[in-house]
CSV table of C-alpha atoms in Angstrom, one decimal:
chain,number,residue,atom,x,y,z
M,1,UNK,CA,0.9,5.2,-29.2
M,2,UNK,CA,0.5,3.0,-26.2
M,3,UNK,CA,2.4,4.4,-23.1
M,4,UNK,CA,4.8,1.8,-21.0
M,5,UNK,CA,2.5,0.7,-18.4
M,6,UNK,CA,5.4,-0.5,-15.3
M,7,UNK,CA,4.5,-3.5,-13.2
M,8,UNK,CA,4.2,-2.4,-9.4
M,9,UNK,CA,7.5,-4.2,-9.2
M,10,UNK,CA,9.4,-2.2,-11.5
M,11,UNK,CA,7.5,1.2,-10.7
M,12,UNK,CA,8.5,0.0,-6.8
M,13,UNK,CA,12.3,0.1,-7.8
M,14,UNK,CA,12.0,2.8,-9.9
M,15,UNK,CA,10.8,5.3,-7.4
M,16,UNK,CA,13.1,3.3,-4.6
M,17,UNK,CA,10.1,2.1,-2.2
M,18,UNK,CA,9.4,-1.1,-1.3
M,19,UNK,CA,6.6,-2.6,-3.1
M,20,UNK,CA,4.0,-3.2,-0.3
M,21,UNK,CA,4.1,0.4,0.3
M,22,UNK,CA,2.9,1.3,-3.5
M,23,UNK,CA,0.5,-1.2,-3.4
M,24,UNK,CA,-1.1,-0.1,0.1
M,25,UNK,CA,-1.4,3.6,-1.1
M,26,UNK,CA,-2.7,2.5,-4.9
M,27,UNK,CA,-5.2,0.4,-2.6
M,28,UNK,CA,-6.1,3.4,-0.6
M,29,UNK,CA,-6.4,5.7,-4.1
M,30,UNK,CA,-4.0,8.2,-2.7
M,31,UNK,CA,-1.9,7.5,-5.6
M,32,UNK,CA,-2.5,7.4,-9.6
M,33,UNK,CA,-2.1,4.0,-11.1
M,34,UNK,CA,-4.3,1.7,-13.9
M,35,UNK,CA,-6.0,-1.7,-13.1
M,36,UNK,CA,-5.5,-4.1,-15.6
M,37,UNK,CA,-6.2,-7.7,-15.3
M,38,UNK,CA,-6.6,-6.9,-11.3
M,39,UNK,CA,-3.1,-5.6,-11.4
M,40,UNK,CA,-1.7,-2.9,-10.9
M,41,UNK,CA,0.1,-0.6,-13.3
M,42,UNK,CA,2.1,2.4,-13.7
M,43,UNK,CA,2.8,5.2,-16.4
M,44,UNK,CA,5.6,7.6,-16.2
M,45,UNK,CA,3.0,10.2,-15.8
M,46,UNK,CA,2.1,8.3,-13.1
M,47,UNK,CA,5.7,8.4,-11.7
M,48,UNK,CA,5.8,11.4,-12.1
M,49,UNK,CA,2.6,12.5,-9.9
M,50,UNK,CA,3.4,10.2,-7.3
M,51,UNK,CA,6.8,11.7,-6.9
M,52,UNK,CA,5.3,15.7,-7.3
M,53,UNK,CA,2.5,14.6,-4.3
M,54,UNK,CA,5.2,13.4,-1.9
M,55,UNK,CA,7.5,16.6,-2.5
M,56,UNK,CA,8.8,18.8,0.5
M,57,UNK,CA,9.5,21.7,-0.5
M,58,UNK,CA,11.9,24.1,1.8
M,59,UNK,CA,10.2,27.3,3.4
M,60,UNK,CA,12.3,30.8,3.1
M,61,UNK,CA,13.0,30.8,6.8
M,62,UNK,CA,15.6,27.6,6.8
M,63,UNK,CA,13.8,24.9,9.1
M,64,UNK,CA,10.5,25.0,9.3
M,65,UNK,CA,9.4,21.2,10.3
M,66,UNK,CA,10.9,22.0,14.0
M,67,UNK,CA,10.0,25.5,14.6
M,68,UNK,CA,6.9,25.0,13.3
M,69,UNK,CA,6.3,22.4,15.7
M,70,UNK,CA,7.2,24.0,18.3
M,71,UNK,CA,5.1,26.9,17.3
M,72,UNK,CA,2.0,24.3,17.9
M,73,UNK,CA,3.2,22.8,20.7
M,74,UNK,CA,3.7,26.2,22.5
M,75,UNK,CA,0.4,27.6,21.3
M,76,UNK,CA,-1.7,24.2,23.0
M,77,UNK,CA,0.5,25.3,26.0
M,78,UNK,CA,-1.0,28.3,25.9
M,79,UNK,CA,-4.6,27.5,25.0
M,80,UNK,CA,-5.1,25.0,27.8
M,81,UNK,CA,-3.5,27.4,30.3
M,82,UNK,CA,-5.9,29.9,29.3
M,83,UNK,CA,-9.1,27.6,29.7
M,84,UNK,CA,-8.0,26.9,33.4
M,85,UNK,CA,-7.8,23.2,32.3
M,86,UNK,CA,-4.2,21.7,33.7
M,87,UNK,CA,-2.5,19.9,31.3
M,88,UNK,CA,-2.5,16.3,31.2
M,89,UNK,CA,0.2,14.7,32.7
M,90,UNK,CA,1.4,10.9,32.6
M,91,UNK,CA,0.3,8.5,35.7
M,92,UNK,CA,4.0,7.7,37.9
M,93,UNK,CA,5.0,4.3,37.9
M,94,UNK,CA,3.4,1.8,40.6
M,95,UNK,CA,6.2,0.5,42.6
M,96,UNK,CA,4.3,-2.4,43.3
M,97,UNK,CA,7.0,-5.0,45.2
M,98,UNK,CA,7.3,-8.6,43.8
M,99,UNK,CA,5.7,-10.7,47.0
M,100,UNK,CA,8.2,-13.4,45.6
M,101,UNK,CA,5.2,-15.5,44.1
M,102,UNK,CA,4.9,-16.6,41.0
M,103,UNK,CA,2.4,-18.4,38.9
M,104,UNK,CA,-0.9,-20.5,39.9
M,105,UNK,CA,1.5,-23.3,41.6
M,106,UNK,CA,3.2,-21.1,44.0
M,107,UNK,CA,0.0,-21.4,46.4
């Protein structure tokens, strides 16, 4: 039996993504799919991985996304104060005054 091969189209509204965005990732092989006639297609195994690979799964501590980046952020902190390096810093804004010229015909 030959499994229902979905259009990028319908596999796009099926998983609820736009459709440039399964084509970009099929393009870039991070995603299963099957060429045929230089298109792309789609299985319901295929569905199914897709959906599996982009799954977040919750960690037994509650929120992990924000602790855990403040866990790296404090421990960069810490590894460039320990080198003796500063850490990097933005430039301050140039208050540069307007001289009330403008363009190549003001002179």
């Amino acid at each position: 039996m030959t499994p229902t091969l979905y259009t990028a189209a319908e596999a796009a509204e099926i998983l609820r993504v736009k459709q440039s965005w399964l084509e970009r990732q099929a393009a870039a092989r991070k995603i299963p799919f099957t060429m045929l006639g230089g298109a792309y297609r789609f299985t319901a195994d295929h569905l199914a991985a897709i959906v599996q690979m982009h799954e977040e799964v919750p960690s037994p501590s509650g929120s992990a996304r924000g602790s855990r980046m403040r866990i790296q952020r404090s421990r960069k902190l810490a590894q460039s104060a320990g080198s003796g390096a500063s850490p990097l810093r933005p430039r301050p804004r140039s208050h540069r005054h307007n001289s009330g010229i403008t363009g190549p015909s003001a002179a």
